XYZ file of C-alpha atoms in Angstrom:
105
model
C -6.065 11.878 14.273
C -6.347 8.472 12.638
C -4.632 5.227 13.563
C -3.093 3.042 10.860
C -2.569 -0.628 11.643
C 0.058 -2.145 9.346
C 0.111 -5.924 8.962
C 2.563 -8.209 7.173
C 1.825 -11.737 5.990
C 4.477 -13.139 8.311
C 2.387 -12.034 11.295
C 4.184 -8.798 12.183
C 2.063 -5.774 13.018
C 2.639 -2.118 13.814
C 0.249 0.683 14.654
C 1.071 4.310 13.915
C -0.866 7.566 14.252
C -1.598 9.505 11.070
C -2.426 13.177 11.253
C -3.449 14.259 7.753
C -0.481 12.485 6.186
C -0.053 9.507 3.914
C 0.232 5.975 5.233
C 3.907 5.955 4.173
C 4.651 9.251 5.943
C 2.901 8.052 9.113
C 4.851 4.789 9.045
C 8.158 6.604 8.618
C 7.364 9.033 11.414
C 6.513 6.017 13.583
C 9.852 4.346 12.811
C 8.333 1.674 10.539
C 10.081 0.981 7.253
C 7.936 0.239 4.226
C 9.024 -0.342 0.635
C 8.618 2.619 -1.697
C 10.107 4.083 -4.842
C 8.650 7.217 -6.347
C 6.349 8.695 -3.642
C 4.032 9.889 -6.425
C 1.900 6.826 -7.206
C 3.500 5.783 -10.472
C 5.838 2.887 -9.590
C 3.714 0.630 -7.304
C 6.736 -0.316 -5.156
C 4.784 0.559 -2.021
C 1.613 -1.354 -2.930
C -0.569 -2.328 0.011
C -4.038 -3.770 0.412
C -6.719 -2.081 2.451
C -8.168 -4.623 4.884
C -10.378 -2.291 6.939
C -11.350 1.353 6.966
C -10.948 3.834 4.159
C -8.177 5.801 2.478
C -8.216 8.443 -0.192
C -5.468 8.802 -2.775
C -4.043 12.334 -2.978
C -3.880 12.016 -6.763
C -4.884 9.289 -9.211
C -2.892 6.120 -8.410
C -1.421 5.707 -11.884
C 0.400 2.486 -10.975
C -2.857 0.666 -10.229
C -5.416 -0.499 -12.736
C -9.111 -0.279 -11.890
C -9.224 -4.020 -11.168
C -6.485 -3.540 -8.555
C -8.430 -0.740 -6.887
C -11.559 -2.915 -6.964
C -9.555 -5.660 -5.197
C -8.558 -3.251 -2.404
C -5.003 -2.433 -3.446
C -3.761 1.013 -2.405
C -0.567 3.011 -2.752
C 0.591 4.011 0.754
C 2.837 6.737 -0.687
C -0.229 8.753 -1.761
C -2.998 7.168 0.368
C -4.271 9.232 3.298
C -6.414 7.496 5.928
C -10.014 8.592 6.381
C -10.335 7.525 10.006
C -8.756 4.395 11.425
C -7.674 1.760 8.914
C -5.744 -1.469 8.493
C -3.366 -1.914 5.559
C -1.562 -5.093 4.570
C 1.980 -4.196 3.513
C 5.137 -5.866 2.220
C 6.994 -6.378 -1.053
C 5.005 -9.467 -2.052
C 1.931 -7.293 -2.675
C 3.694 -5.483 -5.512
C 4.578 -8.837 -7.073
C 0.893 -9.825 -7.088
C 0.180 -7.007 -9.537
C 2.678 -8.258 -12.085
C 1.411 -10.741 -14.628
C 3.985 -12.752 -16.560
C 2.366 -14.115 -19.732
C 5.226 -16.622 -20.175
C 4.912 -18.177 -16.748
C 3.654 -21.730 -16.754
C 0.817 -22.474 -14.304
């Protein structure tokens, strides 16, 4: 069984056990609410960032571009821990993926 440490930028933390399930499923079973939409890796509402450890996506994370994966972003709805891991979570991570070409610096 793996342990998933969830951290938010405001300093909150939660640790939940994961037994062959996704980070989102483990969080829900542990009573921790995380943002999500589709549960299939296509909407990016649940976006997190892997800070330590390793996860494997159950299917290709269609909502993430290769540059996002290279920067450590993961989709907790389809990401299964490979051993203990730490994942940064929260709605602001999804916003980081969105680029507005009209936004002024």
